[in-house]
Amino acid sequence: MVDREDLRARANARREQARAQQRLRIRRTVTHRDGVHADVDGRRLLNFCGNDYLGLAQHFQVAGALQDAAAREGVGGIASHLVCGHHTHHEALEREIADWLQVPRALLFGSGFMANLAVVQGLLGDGDVCVQDRLNHASLIDAARLAGCRLRRYPHADPEGAVRQLRAAPGGAAMLATDGVFSMDGDIAPLRALALVAHAQRALLYVDDAHGVGVVGPDGRGSVAAARLEHAAQPLQLVTFGKALGTYGAAVVGDADLIEHLAATARPYIYTTALPPALAAASLTAVRLARREHWRRERLQTLVARLREGARRHGFELLPSETPIQPLLCGDDATAVAWSQALETAGFWVAAIRPPTVPEGRARLRITLSAAHEDGQVDALVDALAAARGRIGTQARDGDRAA
Ligand SMILES: *Cc1c(COP(=O)(O)O)cnc(C)c1O
């Protein structure tokens, strides 16, 4: 017998361990979605954990654009962009994004995850370094691993830490990569300071603004626009369509030469089928709505303030965040799961976010708001949190203070 570990036995053992740690992840099946309502297991829940921040995912014009384009052009992208998959709907979306964000060029990708793989792998390799915030999205971390460059991480939102890591990795090219709005915390990266660091250290700044574009900054142009960087300091940015814009797919935007290079060489761009053109048409409609309808962002601001004030009145301490991502730290995994279950019993869907998505001891309820929520729904969530506390104990509040 060859001495080799059995993969199935190992996978099953890990699954059992995750179950024992309250860390098992299970999917729930939504049978129908209606705005902020979701039918799950025969019950209608009020959803407070999606990323449809502007309420565009079910907008009739966005769905209509998809239907019209699919009726004319069909569904499949049929080939990669460089073979014969590049369609005028893709072209129009790239132009619209570049115009909105005031950047020279935009390049579409199948998803944000793939775009991050493409950017890091397309630009960095052996001998180079990618310096990243500790709380960056998993796709950025994996991208650096795939690129084969050195990966060095600095403490969250710490430009000094970024300098130290860049200095400690001289030679080769360097990229400084950060989430714009942090996906699990909701805070915004110190982009002005990071841009100075990147400039001084001759590193390319790359901002993953999956949760920023559409939501923050002037005209919803995202965290980079909000930081008002000098023109020369303009970073490469990631825009995703699956969150605030309510559709699917992503774009990398910025310097024309860098974008050109990615289009010609990045493997996650070249060796994959183009997004369905009809989806690009739907995204174009969503972008136009996001640009024009400022009331959606104003509505979000109102709801964020209302949630934070209500939570404060009940003695809950949410993480510091001005974005629609409003996390309530619970500490250990079991407590986070207990909170999530108590809320579900009361008719609210707020998923428990546990390690490894967040650091050990930082399990949380990641409450998210949408412009489609009503004031009374936010008030009801706060009341449900207060009612749940009685049953669960005060661990969540202790967790907050310890953090
Ligand atoms: C969701 C997300 C991604 C991945 O985008 P998809 O289009 O969903 O693949 C990348 N980065 C961050 C910060 C995200 O939150």
Tab-separated table of C-alpha atoms and ligand atoms in Angstrom:
chain	number	residue	atom	x	y	z
A	1	MET	CA	0.000	0.000	0.000
A	2	VAL	CA	1.252	3.467	-0.855
A	3	ASP	CA	1.344	5.653	2.229
A	4	ARG	CA	-0.847	8.586	1.315
A	5	GLU	CA	-3.481	10.613	3.129
A	6	ASP	CA	-7.036	9.931	1.990
A	7	LEU	CA	-8.586	13.162	0.727
A	8	ARG	CA	-12.153	12.212	1.525
A	9	ALA	CA	-11.296	11.220	5.085
A	10	ARG	CA	-9.446	14.480	5.548
A	11	ALA	CA	-12.273	16.576	4.133
A	12	ASN	CA	-14.792	14.805	6.378
A	13	ALA	CA	-12.610	15.286	9.453
A	14	ARG	CA	-12.314	18.999	8.726
A	15	ARG	CA	-16.037	19.266	8.234
A	16	GLU	CA	-16.666	17.615	11.608
A	17	GLN	CA	-14.218	19.967	13.242
A	18	ALA	CA	-15.949	22.990	11.681
A	19	ARG	CA	-19.297	21.669	12.909
A	20	ALA	CA	-17.946	21.314	16.466
A	21	GLN	CA	-16.657	24.910	16.315
A	22	GLN	CA	-20.000	26.296	15.101
A	23	ARG	CA	-18.149	27.188	11.932
A	24	LEU	CA	-19.940	25.017	9.432
A	25	ARG	CA	-21.262	27.013	6.502
A	26	ILE	CA	-24.585	26.065	5.075
A	27	ARG	CA	-26.449	27.510	2.138
A	28	ARG	CA	-30.008	28.668	2.467
A	29	THR	CA	-32.215	28.508	-0.582
A	30	VAL	CA	-34.240	31.584	-1.446
A	31	THR	CA	-37.454	30.602	-3.185
A	32	HIS	CA	-38.456	34.167	-3.969
A	33	ARG	CA	-36.919	37.600	-3.569
A	34	ASP	CA	-38.979	40.747	-3.474
A	35	GLY	CA	-36.906	43.844	-2.769
A	36	VAL	CA	-35.620	43.550	0.796
A	37	HIS	CA	-37.823	40.504	1.460
A	38	ALA	CA	-36.640	36.942	0.911
A	39	ASP	CA	-38.661	33.739	1.222
A	40	VAL	CA	-36.534	31.079	2.905
A	41	ASP	CA	-37.730	27.699	4.166
A	42	GLY	CA	-41.329	28.762	3.785
A	43	ARG	CA	-40.905	31.990	5.746
A	44	ARG	CA	-40.628	35.570	4.596
A	45	LEU	CA	-37.585	37.276	6.106
A	46	LEU	CA	-36.525	40.908	6.007
A	47	ASN	CA	-33.039	40.868	4.524
A	48	PHE	CA	-30.269	42.826	6.236
A	49	CYS	CA	-27.243	40.978	4.840
A	50	GLY	CA	-27.241	41.487	1.072
A	51	ASN	CA	-25.018	43.877	-0.880
A	52	ASP	CA	-27.746	45.458	-3.033
A	53	TYR	CA	-26.989	48.792	-1.397
A	54	LEU	CA	-28.758	51.003	-3.933
A	55	GLY	CA	-31.725	48.683	-4.431
A	56	LEU	CA	-30.971	48.203	-8.141
A	57	ALA	CA	-30.863	44.387	-8.349
A	58	GLN	CA	-34.584	44.198	-9.107
A	59	HIS	CA	-35.033	47.569	-10.788
A	60	PHE	CA	-37.454	47.198	-13.699
A	61	GLN	CA	-35.190	49.113	-16.093
A	62	VAL	CA	-32.180	46.935	-15.232
A	63	ALA	CA	-34.176	43.726	-15.631
A	64	GLY	CA	-35.751	45.163	-18.791
A	65	ALA	CA	-32.334	45.932	-20.329
A	66	LEU	CA	-31.277	42.334	-19.678
A	67	GLN	CA	-34.432	40.956	-21.271
A	68	ASP	CA	-34.282	43.197	-24.345
A	69	ALA	CA	-30.622	42.517	-25.018
A	70	ALA	CA	-31.036	38.771	-24.440
A	71	ALA	CA	-33.996	38.693	-26.818
A	72	ARG	CA	-31.844	40.283	-29.526
A	73	GLU	CA	-28.375	38.884	-28.813
A	74	GLY	CA	-29.056	35.664	-26.919
A	75	VAL	CA	-27.422	34.639	-23.680
A	76	GLY	CA	-23.929	33.228	-24.077
A	77	GLY	CA	-20.788	35.302	-24.518
A	78	ILE	CA	-19.657	32.481	-26.893
A	79	ALA	CA	-15.885	33.177	-26.642
A	80	SER	CA	-13.225	35.165	-24.836
A	81	HIS	CA	-12.894	38.881	-25.606
A	82	LEU	CA	-9.731	38.444	-27.676
A	83	VAL	CA	-11.189	35.713	-29.896
A	84	CYS	CA	-14.678	36.852	-30.907
A	85	GLY	CA	-16.587	37.522	-27.664
A	86	HIS	CA	-16.101	41.294	-27.423
A	87	HIS	CA	-19.472	42.915	-28.077
A	88	THR	CA	-20.639	46.493	-28.446
A	89	HIS	CA	-22.549	46.128	-25.128
A	90	HIS	CA	-19.195	45.448	-23.408
A	91	GLU	CA	-17.640	48.398	-25.177
A	92	ALA	CA	-20.479	50.729	-24.144
A	93	LEU	CA	-20.235	49.639	-20.509
A	94	GLU	CA	-16.455	50.177	-20.440
A	95	ARG	CA	-16.905	53.673	-21.829
A	96	GLU	CA	-19.678	54.540	-19.389
A	97	ILE	CA	-17.614	53.354	-16.396
A	98	ALA	CA	-14.550	55.306	-17.552
A	99	ASP	CA	-16.670	58.425	-18.079
A	100	TRP	CA	-18.360	58.110	-14.671
A	101	LEU	CA	-15.161	57.490	-12.717
A	102	GLN	CA	-13.174	60.032	-14.782
A	103	VAL	CA	-10.439	57.578	-15.681
A	104	PRO	CA	-8.754	56.908	-19.048
A	105	ARG	CA	-9.808	53.274	-19.444
A	106	ALA	CA	-11.932	50.463	-18.080
A	107	LEU	CA	-11.662	46.734	-18.769
A	108	LEU	CA	-14.455	44.244	-18.024
A	109	PHE	CA	-13.931	40.973	-16.180
A	110	GLY	CA	-16.142	38.009	-15.421
A	111	SER	CA	-16.138	38.782	-11.703
A	112	GLY	CA	-14.317	40.818	-9.100
A	113	PHE	CA	-12.503	37.731	-7.905
A	114	MET	CA	-11.117	37.088	-11.379
A	115	ALA	CA	-10.254	40.760	-11.876
A	116	ASN	CA	-8.133	40.742	-8.720
A	117	LEU	CA	-6.343	37.594	-9.852
A	118	ALA	CA	-5.714	39.279	-13.202
A	119	VAL	CA	-4.368	42.555	-11.830
A	120	VAL	CA	-1.858	41.064	-9.420
A	121	GLN	CA	-0.833	38.158	-11.599
A	122	GLY	CA	-0.726	40.302	-14.727
A	123	LEU	CA	1.595	42.873	-13.171
A	124	LEU	CA	3.677	41.076	-10.530
A	125	GLY	CA	5.815	37.962	-10.505
A	126	ASP	CA	8.826	36.322	-8.949
A	127	GLY	CA	11.023	38.931	-7.214
A	128	ASP	CA	8.234	41.527	-6.886
A	129	VAL	CA	6.267	42.362	-3.753
A	130	CYS	CA	2.564	42.917	-3.026
A	131	VAL	CA	1.937	44.781	0.234
A	132	GLN	CA	-1.605	44.441	1.570
A	133	ASP	CA	-3.871	45.494	4.429
A	134	ARG	CA	-4.497	42.608	6.854
A	135	LEU	CA	-8.236	42.849	6.292
A	136	ASN	CA	-8.135	42.819	2.487
A	137	HIS	CA	-10.600	40.621	0.626
A	138	ALA	CA	-9.594	36.973	0.163
A	139	SER	CA	-9.340	37.398	-3.611
A	140	LEU	CA	-6.497	39.924	-3.217
A	141	ILE	CA	-4.604	37.608	-0.902
A	142	ASP	CA	-5.069	34.662	-3.269
A	143	ALA	CA	-4.062	36.862	-6.198
A	144	ALA	CA	-0.661	37.555	-4.638
A	145	ARG	CA	-0.176	33.843	-3.937
A	146	LEU	CA	-1.039	32.996	-7.532
A	147	ALA	CA	1.291	35.685	-8.886
A	148	GLY	CA	4.238	34.078	-7.109
A	149	CYS	CA	5.393	37.430	-5.719
A	150	ARG	CA	6.219	38.107	-2.085
A	151	LEU	CA	3.101	38.906	-0.028
A	152	ARG	CA	3.534	41.170	3.004
A	153	ARG	CA	0.620	42.321	5.123
A	154	TYR	CA	0.404	45.406	7.339
A	155	PRO	CA	-1.918	46.145	10.274
A	156	HIS	CA	-5.377	47.316	9.280
A	157	ALA	CA	-5.567	50.879	7.900
A	158	ASP	CA	-1.964	51.596	8.909
A	159	PRO	CA	0.039	53.590	6.310
A	160	GLU	CA	3.145	53.458	8.560
A	161	GLY	CA	2.868	49.696	8.546
A	162	ALA	CA	2.669	49.774	4.760
A	163	VAL	CA	5.868	51.830	4.601
A	164	ARG	CA	7.650	49.361	6.860
A	165	GLN	CA	6.609	46.415	4.737
A	166	LEU	CA	7.647	48.121	1.495
A	167	ARG	CA	11.029	49.108	2.954
A	168	ALA	CA	11.535	45.549	4.165
A	169	ALA	CA	11.076	44.241	0.622
A	170	PRO	CA	13.433	46.225	-1.620
A	171	GLY	CA	14.174	45.300	-5.205
A	172	GLY	CA	11.649	44.222	-7.801
A	173	ALA	CA	8.425	46.059	-8.558
A	174	ALA	CA	5.871	46.773	-5.813
A	175	MET	CA	2.106	47.030	-5.510
A	176	LEU	CA	0.248	48.434	-2.511
A	177	ALA	CA	-3.222	46.870	-2.532
A	178	THR	CA	-6.123	47.760	-0.274
A	179	ASP	CA	-9.883	47.446	-0.100
A	180	GLY	CA	-11.426	50.932	-0.529
A	181	VAL	CA	-14.390	50.161	1.730
A	182	PHE	CA	-13.547	47.096	3.842
A	183	SER	CA	-16.027	44.370	3.081
A	184	MET	CA	-16.549	42.981	6.592
A	185	ASP	CA	-15.903	46.156	8.625
A	186	GLY	CA	-17.394	48.911	6.493
A	187	ASP	CA	-14.655	51.441	7.203
A	188	ILE	CA	-12.800	53.312	4.470
A	189	ALA	CA	-9.064	52.947	3.803
A	190	PRO	CA	-6.825	55.995	4.505
A	191	LEU	CA	-6.270	56.467	0.776
A	192	ARG	CA	-4.589	59.872	0.863
A	193	ALA	CA	-1.890	58.592	3.209
A	194	LEU	CA	-1.575	55.312	1.301
A	195	ALA	CA	-1.187	57.204	-1.987
A	196	LEU	CA	1.713	59.173	-0.473
A	197	VAL	CA	3.312	55.959	0.751
A	198	ALA	CA	2.915	54.344	-2.651
A	199	HIS	CA	4.409	57.372	-4.382
A	200	ALA	CA	7.390	57.614	-2.024
A	201	GLN	CA	8.069	53.880	-2.314
A	202	ARG	CA	7.451	53.733	-6.075
A	203	ALA	CA	4.679	51.193	-5.591
A	204	LEU	CA	1.531	51.000	-7.708
A	205	LEU	CA	-1.558	51.679	-5.593
A	206	TYR	CA	-4.452	49.315	-6.311
A	207	VAL	CA	-7.814	49.982	-4.641
A	208	ASP	CA	-10.449	47.253	-4.577
A	209	ASP	CA	-13.590	49.380	-4.322
A	210	ALA	CA	-16.157	46.588	-4.575
A	211	HIS	CA	-18.188	48.141	-1.738
A	212	GLY	CA	-17.398	51.797	-2.456
A	213	VAL	CA	-18.402	52.511	-6.043
A	214	GLY	CA	-22.034	53.573	-6.296
A	215	VAL	CA	-22.216	54.265	-2.576
A	216	VAL	CA	-19.561	56.734	-1.408
A	217	GLY	CA	-17.842	59.758	-2.923
A	218	PRO	CA	-19.131	62.484	-5.244
A	219	ASP	CA	-21.777	61.079	-7.630
A	220	GLY	CA	-21.141	57.675	-6.053
A	221	ARG	CA	-17.732	57.513	-7.725
A	222	GLY	CA	-16.304	55.575	-4.810
A	223	SER	CA	-13.653	55.851	-2.133
A	224	VAL	CA	-10.893	56.967	-4.504
A	225	ALA	CA	-12.936	59.938	-5.716
A	226	ALA	CA	-13.910	60.683	-2.091
A	227	ALA	CA	-10.206	60.883	-1.184
A	228	ARG	CA	-9.628	63.563	-3.875
A	229	LEU	CA	-6.148	62.368	-4.797
A	230	GLU	CA	-3.836	64.353	-7.050
A	231	HIS	CA	-4.275	63.423	-10.667
A	232	ALA	CA	-0.785	61.893	-10.801
A	233	ALA	CA	-1.605	59.669	-7.810
A	234	GLN	CA	-4.631	58.045	-9.453
A	235	PRO	CA	-4.513	54.345	-8.574
A	236	LEU	CA	-5.728	51.329	-10.452
A	237	GLN	CA	-9.213	50.492	-9.143
A	238	LEU	CA	-11.602	47.570	-9.057
A	239	VAL	CA	-15.307	48.182	-9.627
A	240	THR	CA	-17.705	45.278	-9.152
A	241	PHE	CA	-21.226	45.114	-10.523
A	242	GLY	CA	-22.511	42.471	-8.114
A	243	LYS	CA	-22.907	44.789	-5.142
A	244	ALA	CA	-24.223	48.361	-5.275
A	245	LEU	CA	-24.897	48.104	-9.009
A	246	GLY	CA	-27.132	45.077	-8.563
A	247	THR	CA	-25.914	42.947	-11.498
A	248	TYR	CA	-22.787	40.812	-11.972
A	249	GLY	CA	-19.246	41.187	-13.273
A	250	ALA	CA	-16.449	43.676	-12.688
A	251	ALA	CA	-14.172	46.254	-14.270
A	252	VAL	CA	-10.605	47.327	-13.614
A	253	VAL	CA	-10.111	51.029	-14.326
A	254	GLY	CA	-7.190	53.409	-14.529
A	255	ASP	CA	-4.086	54.145	-16.553
A	256	ALA	CA	-4.532	53.260	-20.237
A	257	ASP	CA	-1.139	51.558	-20.611
A	258	LEU	CA	-1.663	49.322	-17.591
A	259	ILE	CA	-5.172	48.407	-18.738
A	260	GLU	CA	-3.869	47.644	-22.221
A	261	HIS	CA	-1.240	45.382	-20.706
A	262	LEU	CA	-3.867	43.489	-18.665
A	263	ALA	CA	-6.117	43.042	-21.699
A	264	ALA	CA	-3.242	41.557	-23.673
A	265	THR	CA	-1.592	39.391	-21.027
A	266	ALA	CA	-3.681	38.667	-17.899
A	267	ARG	CA	-4.640	35.004	-17.873
A	268	PRO	CA	-7.992	35.458	-16.068
A	269	TYR	CA	-8.912	37.842	-18.893
A	270	ILE	CA	-7.634	35.863	-21.853
A	271	TYR	CA	-8.644	32.323	-20.935
A	272	THR	CA	-12.266	32.833	-20.003
A	273	THR	CA	-15.547	33.462	-21.773
A	274	ALA	CA	-16.722	37.072	-22.066
A	275	LEU	CA	-19.603	38.135	-19.808
A	276	PRO	CA	-22.967	37.671	-21.521
A	277	PRO	CA	-23.463	40.882	-23.558
A	278	ALA	CA	-27.015	41.193	-22.197
A	279	LEU	CA	-25.576	41.310	-18.687
A	280	ALA	CA	-23.302	44.161	-19.790
A	281	ALA	CA	-26.385	45.957	-21.124
A	282	ALA	CA	-28.106	45.504	-17.748
A	283	SER	CA	-25.011	46.805	-15.946
A	284	LEU	CA	-24.934	49.851	-18.225
A	285	THR	CA	-28.508	50.683	-17.229
A	286	ALA	CA	-27.643	50.165	-13.567
A	287	VAL	CA	-24.611	52.457	-13.809
A	288	ARG	CA	-26.720	55.195	-15.391
A	289	LEU	CA	-29.293	54.898	-12.600
A	290	ALA	CA	-26.555	54.921	-9.945
A	291	ARG	CA	-24.998	58.037	-11.451
A	292	ARG	CA	-28.243	59.928	-11.775
A	293	GLU	CA	-30.345	58.953	-8.780
A	294	HIS	CA	-28.605	60.679	-5.920
A	295	TRP	CA	-31.609	60.051	-3.710
A	296	ARG	CA	-30.510	56.432	-3.330
A	297	ARG	CA	-27.249	57.474	-1.663
A	298	GLU	CA	-29.036	60.114	0.426
A	299	ARG	CA	-31.533	57.496	1.533
A	300	LEU	CA	-28.684	55.199	2.582
A	301	GLN	CA	-27.098	57.976	4.631
A	302	THR	CA	-30.408	58.548	6.416
A	303	LEU	CA	-30.792	54.836	7.144
A	304	VAL	CA	-27.202	54.473	8.358
A	305	ALA	CA	-27.722	57.365	10.789
A	306	ARG	CA	-31.050	55.918	11.926
A	307	LEU	CA	-29.594	52.455	12.576
A	308	ARG	CA	-26.574	53.811	14.427
A	309	GLU	CA	-28.698	56.125	16.577
A	310	GLY	CA	-31.169	53.363	17.382
A	311	ALA	CA	-28.379	50.937	18.238
A	312	ARG	CA	-26.662	53.531	20.425
A	313	ARG	CA	-29.916	54.221	22.297
A	314	HIS	CA	-30.149	50.530	23.146
A	315	GLY	CA	-26.525	50.371	24.274
A	316	PHE	CA	-25.206	48.494	21.252
A	317	GLU	CA	-21.868	49.560	19.882
A	318	LEU	CA	-21.571	49.052	16.142
A	319	LEU	CA	-18.109	49.167	14.563
A	320	PRO	CA	-17.191	52.677	13.412
A	321	SER	CA	-18.530	52.881	9.849
A	322	GLU	CA	-20.317	55.459	7.732
A	323	THR	CA	-21.096	53.029	4.925
A	324	PRO	CA	-24.094	50.656	4.581
A	325	ILE	CA	-21.936	47.917	6.174
A	326	GLN	CA	-22.700	48.171	9.906
A	327	PRO	CA	-21.150	45.262	11.817
A	328	LEU	CA	-22.039	44.283	15.383
A	329	LEU	CA	-19.157	42.355	16.950
A	330	CYS	CA	-20.177	39.209	18.851
A	331	GLY	CA	-16.734	37.809	19.694
A	332	ASP	CA	-16.990	34.049	19.599
A	333	ASP	CA	-18.619	32.049	16.834
A	334	ALA	CA	-21.352	30.481	18.951
A	335	THR	CA	-22.562	33.895	20.122
A	336	ALA	CA	-22.680	35.223	16.571
A	337	VAL	CA	-24.700	32.194	15.481
A	338	ALA	CA	-27.066	32.580	18.462
A	339	TRP	CA	-27.708	36.227	17.551
A	340	SER	CA	-28.312	35.367	13.931
A	341	GLN	CA	-30.765	32.616	14.904
A	342	ALA	CA	-32.614	34.847	17.366
A	343	LEU	CA	-33.029	37.477	14.666
A	344	GLU	CA	-34.252	34.910	12.178
A	345	THR	CA	-36.882	33.743	14.641
A	346	ALA	CA	-38.021	37.362	14.788
A	347	GLY	CA	-38.197	37.535	10.971
A	348	PHE	CA	-34.835	39.152	10.120
A	349	TRP	CA	-32.020	37.715	8.025
A	350	VAL	CA	-28.590	38.803	9.255
A	351	ALA	CA	-25.952	36.156	8.603
A	352	ALA	CA	-23.262	35.450	11.200
A	353	ILE	CA	-19.816	36.118	9.734
A	354	ARG	CA	-17.151	33.907	11.271
A	355	PRO	CA	-13.454	33.098	10.797
A	356	PRO	CA	-11.700	32.699	8.432
A	357	THR	CA	-13.754	35.456	6.744
A	358	VAL	CA	-12.943	37.640	9.777
A	359	PRO	CA	-10.070	37.244	12.294
A	360	GLU	CA	-10.359	34.840	15.259
A	361	GLY	CA	-12.478	36.242	18.081
A	362	ARG	CA	-14.069	38.824	15.785
A	363	ALA	CA	-17.200	36.941	14.689
A	364	ARG	CA	-20.014	39.350	13.967
A	365	LEU	CA	-23.373	40.152	12.571
A	366	ARG	CA	-22.652	42.011	9.352
A	367	ILE	CA	-25.734	44.194	9.105
A	368	THR	CA	-26.112	45.825	5.696
A	369	LEU	CA	-28.539	48.481	4.576
A	370	SER	CA	-30.172	49.124	1.230
A	371	ALA	CA	-31.811	52.260	-0.120
A	372	ALA	CA	-34.857	49.998	-0.495
A	373	HIS	CA	-35.226	49.589	3.289
A	374	GLU	CA	-37.879	51.657	5.029
A	375	ASP	CA	-37.313	53.598	8.250
A	376	GLY	CA	-39.730	51.371	10.125
A	377	GLN	CA	-37.859	48.251	9.016
A	378	VAL	CA	-34.605	49.586	10.457
A	379	ASP	CA	-36.403	50.478	13.703
A	380	ALA	CA	-37.862	46.972	13.838
A	381	LEU	CA	-34.397	45.452	13.415
A	382	VAL	CA	-33.062	47.538	16.312
A	383	ASP	CA	-36.008	46.435	18.485
A	384	ALA	CA	-35.373	42.808	17.518
A	385	LEU	CA	-31.692	43.160	18.481
A	386	ALA	CA	-32.703	44.570	21.856
A	387	ALA	CA	-35.223	41.772	22.410
A	388	ALA	CA	-32.672	39.127	21.391
A	389	ARG	CA	-30.135	40.456	23.860
A	390	GLY	CA	-32.359	39.481	26.756
A	391	ARG	CA	-32.241	35.869	25.635
A	392	ILE	CA	-28.591	35.651	24.623
A	393	GLY	CA	-26.922	37.610	27.401
A	394	THR	CA	-24.498	40.457	27.069
A	395	GLN	CA	-21.618	38.686	25.382
A	396	ALA	CA	-21.926	40.739	22.245
A	397	ARG	CA	-21.477	43.960	24.167
A	398	ASP	CA	-18.503	42.584	26.073
A	399	GLY	CA	-17.044	41.532	22.731
A	400	ASP	CA	-17.373	45.098	21.493
A	401	ARG	CA	-15.487	46.527	24.411
A	402	ALA	CA	-12.743	43.967	24.199
A	403	ALA	CA	-12.179	44.790	20.550
B	1	LIG	C1	-17.213	40.785	-3.429
B	1	LIG	C2	-15.805	41.275	-3.453
B	1	LIG	C3	-14.940	40.882	-4.466
B	1	LIG	C4	-15.322	39.867	-5.508
B	1	LIG	O1	-16.219	40.401	-6.415
B	1	LIG	P1	-17.192	39.384	-7.212
B	1	LIG	O2	-17.604	40.162	-8.411
B	1	LIG	O3	-18.301	39.073	-6.286
B	1	LIG	O4	-16.375	38.186	-7.553
B	1	LIG	C5	-13.677	41.439	-4.486
B	1	LIG	N1	-13.283	42.301	-3.537
B	1	LIG	C6	-14.084	42.678	-2.529
B	1	LIG	C7	-13.590	43.649	-1.511
B	1	LIG	C8	-15.373	42.168	-2.449
B	1	LIG	O5	-16.168	42.503	-1.442
